[in-house]
Coordinates of C-alpha atoms in Angstrom, one line a residue:
M1 CA 84.6 90.2 83.1
M2 CA 88.3 90.1 82.3
I3 CA 89.8 93.3 80.8
K4 CA 93.1 93.8 79.1
D5 CA 94.9 95.1 82.1
D6 CA 93.8 92.1 84.2
S7 CA 95.1 89.7 81.5
F8 CA 98.5 91.5 81.6
L9 CA 98.5 91.3 85.4
L10 CA 97.9 87.6 85.3
A11 CA 100.6 87.0 82.7
R12 CA 103.1 88.9 84.8
T13 CA 102.0 87.0 87.9
E14 CA 102.5 83.6 86.1
D15 CA 106.0 84.7 85.2
R16 CA 106.9 85.6 88.8
I17 CA 105.5 82.4 90.1
Q18 CA 107.7 80.5 87.6
Q19 CA 110.7 82.6 88.7
A20 CA 110.2 81.8 92.4
D21 CA 109.8 78.1 91.6
S22 CA 112.6 77.6 89.1
Q23 CA 115.1 80.0 90.8
Y24 CA 114.1 78.9 94.3
R25 CA 113.9 82.5 95.7
I26 CA 111.4 85.0 97.0
V27 CA 109.9 87.0 94.1
S28 CA 107.5 90.0 94.6
G29 CA 105.3 92.0 92.3
D30 CA 104.2 95.7 92.3
F31 CA 101.7 97.2 94.8
L32 CA 98.1 96.4 93.9
D33 CA 94.9 98.3 94.2
M34 CA 91.8 96.6 95.6
H35 CA 90.6 95.5 92.2
Q36 CA 93.9 93.9 91.2
K37 CA 94.1 92.2 94.6
R38 CA 90.7 90.6 94.1
I39 CA 91.7 89.4 90.6
L40 CA 94.8 87.7 91.9
S41 CA 93.1 86.3 95.0
D42 CA 90.6 84.6 92.7
Y43 CA 93.4 83.3 90.6
F44 CA 95.3 81.9 93.5
R45 CA 92.2 80.1 94.9
S46 CA 91.5 78.5 91.5
R47 CA 94.9 76.9 91.0
S48 CA 97.4 74.7 92.8
L49 CA 100.6 76.8 93.0
P50 CA 104.1 75.4 93.3
V51 CA 105.0 78.2 95.8
K52 CA 103.3 80.0 98.6
A53 CA 101.5 83.2 97.5
I54 CA 100.7 86.0 100.0
F55 CA 99.8 89.7 99.9
Y56 CA 102.0 92.0 101.9
G57 CA 101.7 95.7 102.5
G58 CA 103.8 96.3 105.6
Y59 CA 101.1 96.0 108.2
P60 CA 98.0 93.8 108.7
D61 CA 95.4 96.4 107.6
A62 CA 97.3 97.6 104.5
E63 CA 95.0 98.5 101.6
R64 CA 97.8 98.4 99.0
C65 CA 99.7 95.2 99.0
M66 CA 102.3 93.4 96.9
P67 CA 101.9 89.8 95.8
V68 CA 104.9 87.8 97.2
F69 CA 105.8 84.3 96.1
I70 CA 107.7 82.2 98.6
P71 CA 109.5 78.9 97.9
D72 CA 109.0 76.0 100.4
Y73 CA 112.4 76.4 102.0
V74 CA 111.4 79.6 103.6
E75 CA 109.8 78.9 107.0
M76 CA 106.6 80.9 107.6
P77 CA 106.2 82.3 111.2
R78 CA 102.9 81.8 113.1
E79 CA 102.3 85.5 112.9
G80 CA 103.5 88.0 110.4
V81 CA 105.8 87.3 107.6
P82 CA 109.4 86.1 107.2
E83 CA 112.2 88.6 107.7
E84 CA 113.2 88.2 104.0
V85 CA 109.7 89.5 103.1
Q86 CA 109.9 92.4 105.5
E87 CA 113.2 93.4 103.7
L88 CA 111.2 94.1 100.5
L89 CA 109.7 97.3 102.0
R90 CA 110.9 100.5 103.6
V91 CA 109.2 103.4 105.4
V92 CA 109.7 106.9 104.1
R93 CA 109.2 109.0 107.2
V94 CA 108.3 112.6 106.2
T95 CA 108.6 115.4 108.6
L96 CA 107.3 118.9 107.8
A97 CA 109.2 122.1 108.6
K98 CA 107.9 124.3 111.4
G99 CA 105.0 126.4 110.3
S100 CA 104.1 124.2 107.4
R101 CA 100.5 123.7 106.4
H102 CA 99.0 120.3 107.0
L103 CA 99.4 118.0 103.9
T104 CA 96.8 115.5 102.8
H105 CA 97.1 112.0 101.2
R106 CA 96.6 113.7 97.8
D107 CA 99.5 116.2 98.4
Y108 CA 102.0 113.4 99.3
L109 CA 100.9 111.2 96.4
G110 CA 101.0 114.0 93.9
S111 CA 104.5 115.1 94.9
L112 CA 105.8 111.5 94.7
L113 CA 104.3 111.0 91.2
S114 CA 105.9 114.3 90.2
L115 CA 109.3 112.7 90.7
G116 CA 108.5 110.3 87.9
L117 CA 107.6 107.4 90.1
D118 CA 104.8 105.0 89.2
R119 CA 102.0 104.5 91.7
E120 CA 102.8 100.8 91.7
V121 CA 106.1 101.3 93.7
T122 CA 104.4 103.0 96.6
G123 CA 102.0 101.4 99.1
D124 CA 99.8 103.1 101.8
I125 CA 100.5 106.7 102.7
L126 CA 99.7 107.1 106.4
V127 CA 99.2 110.7 107.2
K128 CA 99.8 112.1 110.7
G129 CA 97.7 114.9 112.1
P130 CA 99.2 118.3 113.1
D131 CA 100.9 118.2 116.5
G132 CA 100.6 121.9 117.3
R133 CA 104.2 122.7 116.2
T134 CA 104.2 121.4 112.7
G135 CA 101.7 120.4 110.0
G136 CA 102.2 116.7 110.9
G137 CA 103.9 114.4 108.4
A138 CA 103.5 110.9 107.1
D139 CA 104.9 107.4 106.9
I140 CA 104.9 106.2 103.3
I141 CA 105.5 102.6 102.5
V142 CA 107.6 102.0 99.4
R143 CA 109.5 99.2 97.7
A144 CA 113.0 98.9 99.1
D145 CA 114.6 99.3 95.7
I146 CA 113.4 102.9 95.2
A147 CA 113.9 104.1 98.8
E148 CA 117.4 105.6 98.1
F149 CA 116.0 107.5 95.1
I150 CA 113.3 109.0 97.2
E151 CA 115.8 109.9 100.0
L152 CA 117.9 111.8 97.4
H153 CA 115.1 113.6 95.5
Y154 CA 112.0 113.9 97.7
D155 CA 112.4 117.3 99.5
R156 CA 109.3 119.2 98.6
A157 CA 105.5 118.9 98.4
G158 CA 104.0 122.0 96.8
R159 CA 105.5 124.9 98.7
N160 CA 106.4 122.8 101.7
S161 CA 109.9 121.7 102.5
L162 CA 110.2 118.1 103.6
S163 CA 112.7 116.2 105.8
V164 CA 112.9 112.5 104.8
E165 CA 114.2 109.5 106.7
I166 CA 114.4 105.9 105.4
L167 CA 113.5 103.3 108.0
P168 CA 112.9 99.6 108.1
I169 CA 109.3 98.5 107.8
S170 CA 109.3 97.4 111.5
Q171 CA 109.4 101.1 112.5
L172 CA 106.2 102.0 110.7
Q173 CA 103.9 104.3 112.6
Q174 CA 100.3 103.6 111.6
G175 CA 99.1 107.1 112.6
S176 CA 96.2 108.2 114.7
F177 CA 92.6 108.1 113.6
K178 CA 89.5 109.8 114.8
T179 CA 87.4 107.0 116.2
E180 CA 83.7 106.8 117.1
E181 CA 81.2 104.1 118.0
K182 CA 77.9 104.1 116.1
N183 CA 74.8 102.1 116.9
D184 CA 72.2 101.5 114.2
T185 CA 69.7 99.0 112.8
V186 CA 69.7 97.5 109.3
A187 CA 67.2 95.5 107.3
S188 CA 69.8 92.8 106.6
L189 CA 73.5 92.2 106.7
R190 CA 73.9 92.8 102.9
L191 CA 76.8 95.0 102.0
D192 CA 74.7 97.9 100.7
S193 CA 72.7 98.0 104.0
I194 CA 75.9 98.0 106.0
V195 CA 77.7 100.7 103.9
A196 CA 74.6 102.9 104.1
A197 CA 74.3 102.6 107.9
A198 CA 78.1 102.9 108.6
F199 CA 78.7 106.0 106.5
G200 CA 75.3 107.7 106.7
L201 CA 74.3 107.2 103.0
S202 CA 71.1 106.2 101.3
R203 CA 70.8 102.6 100.2
G204 CA 70.9 103.7 96.6
R205 CA 74.1 105.8 97.0
A206 CA 75.7 102.9 98.9
A207 CA 74.9 100.5 96.1
E208 CA 76.3 103.0 93.6
A209 CA 79.6 103.2 95.5
I210 CA 79.9 99.4 95.6
R211 CA 79.3 99.1 91.8
R212 CA 81.9 101.8 91.2
G213 CA 84.5 99.7 92.9
I214 CA 85.3 102.1 95.8
V215 CA 84.2 99.8 98.6
S216 CA 86.4 97.0 100.0
V217 CA 85.8 94.3 102.6
N218 CA 88.8 93.0 104.5
S219 CA 91.1 94.8 102.0
M220 CA 89.5 93.2 99.0
E221 CA 87.4 94.9 96.3
A222 CA 83.7 94.1 96.9
L223 CA 81.4 94.6 93.9
R224 CA 78.3 92.6 95.0
V225 CA 75.7 94.7 96.8
D226 CA 74.2 91.5 98.2
M227 CA 77.4 90.3 99.7
E228 CA 76.8 89.1 103.3
I229 CA 78.8 90.9 106.0
A230 CA 79.8 89.2 109.2
Q231 CA 80.8 90.6 112.7
G232 CA 84.4 91.6 112.7
D233 CA 84.5 92.5 108.9
R234 CA 86.3 95.7 108.0
I235 CA 84.6 97.9 105.4
V236 CA 86.4 100.8 103.6
L237 CA 84.6 103.4 101.5
R238 CA 87.2 105.4 99.7
G239 CA 87.2 109.0 100.7
K240 CA 84.9 108.4 103.7
G241 CA 86.9 106.2 106.1
R242 CA 86.9 102.7 107.5
A243 CA 84.2 100.9 109.6
I244 CA 84.4 97.7 111.5
L245 CA 81.2 95.8 112.1
A246 CA 82.0 95.4 115.8
E247 CA 78.8 93.7 117.0
V248 CA 75.7 92.1 115.6
G249 CA 72.9 92.0 118.1
G250 CA 69.3 91.0 118.3
T251 CA 66.3 92.3 116.3
T252 CA 63.9 95.1 117.0
R253 CA 60.1 94.8 117.0
K254 CA 60.1 95.6 113.3
D255 CA 62.6 92.8 112.7
R256 CA 65.5 95.0 112.0
I257 CA 69.0 93.8 113.0
K258 CA 70.8 95.8 115.7
V259 CA 74.4 96.6 114.8
K260 CA 77.4 98.5 116.3
F261 CA 80.2 100.0 114.2
S262 CA 83.6 101.3 115.1
I263 CA 84.3 104.1 112.6
Y264 CA 87.8 105.3 111.8
R265 CA 88.2 108.6 109.9

């Protein structure tokens, strides 16, 4: 079902594609959430575009990405993206003062929005754990055109003083995650079964999360509970973490499928 905001997104996207084609230059859009990314991905697949269209969020596993439209004259590398595309983003490296409390993703996002910034100009916020001397910090991916504003004005989050440095996207630090391996069995490789097993939910609660739009597969919103998941797929449940279906094995005597997950929290 197409909603009003989706129609506006598609209209702006069509304008940007036309700009990239007629002006023969790289044109990018705002950062997208998982739902918007799925809408545009479906749109790109259904049409023959005059330019290349990619999603770029600064690193391969980025959840929030920008659509980027690239004319044919720009050579695409075998891996990664052209340097011209990398220049669209910057890293805001936040360091906390000694003795500061640890800040969460919500703390950083709220303090950025309090500056009057829209969510669409910021990408992923990669929070670092405390190192024993400070409350940690974060690497925040932003559009290059608002990096100077952030450098000048972003000095507090709540009661915490912040030190901010603007860096090229190539210096992004993806942070550290608590990782665990989990073995389980599932009745099928349907998305609801996989989400339930990976995150310790009932099948009903997993299905509810999927229908609410807070589950993504390979950085794309996934709304079908019966979507088939394959080995190597990356599943994110917002607020719970990320799981990779690392291995699909044989079956048990009760015909359940053996699976192994890598869980990142």
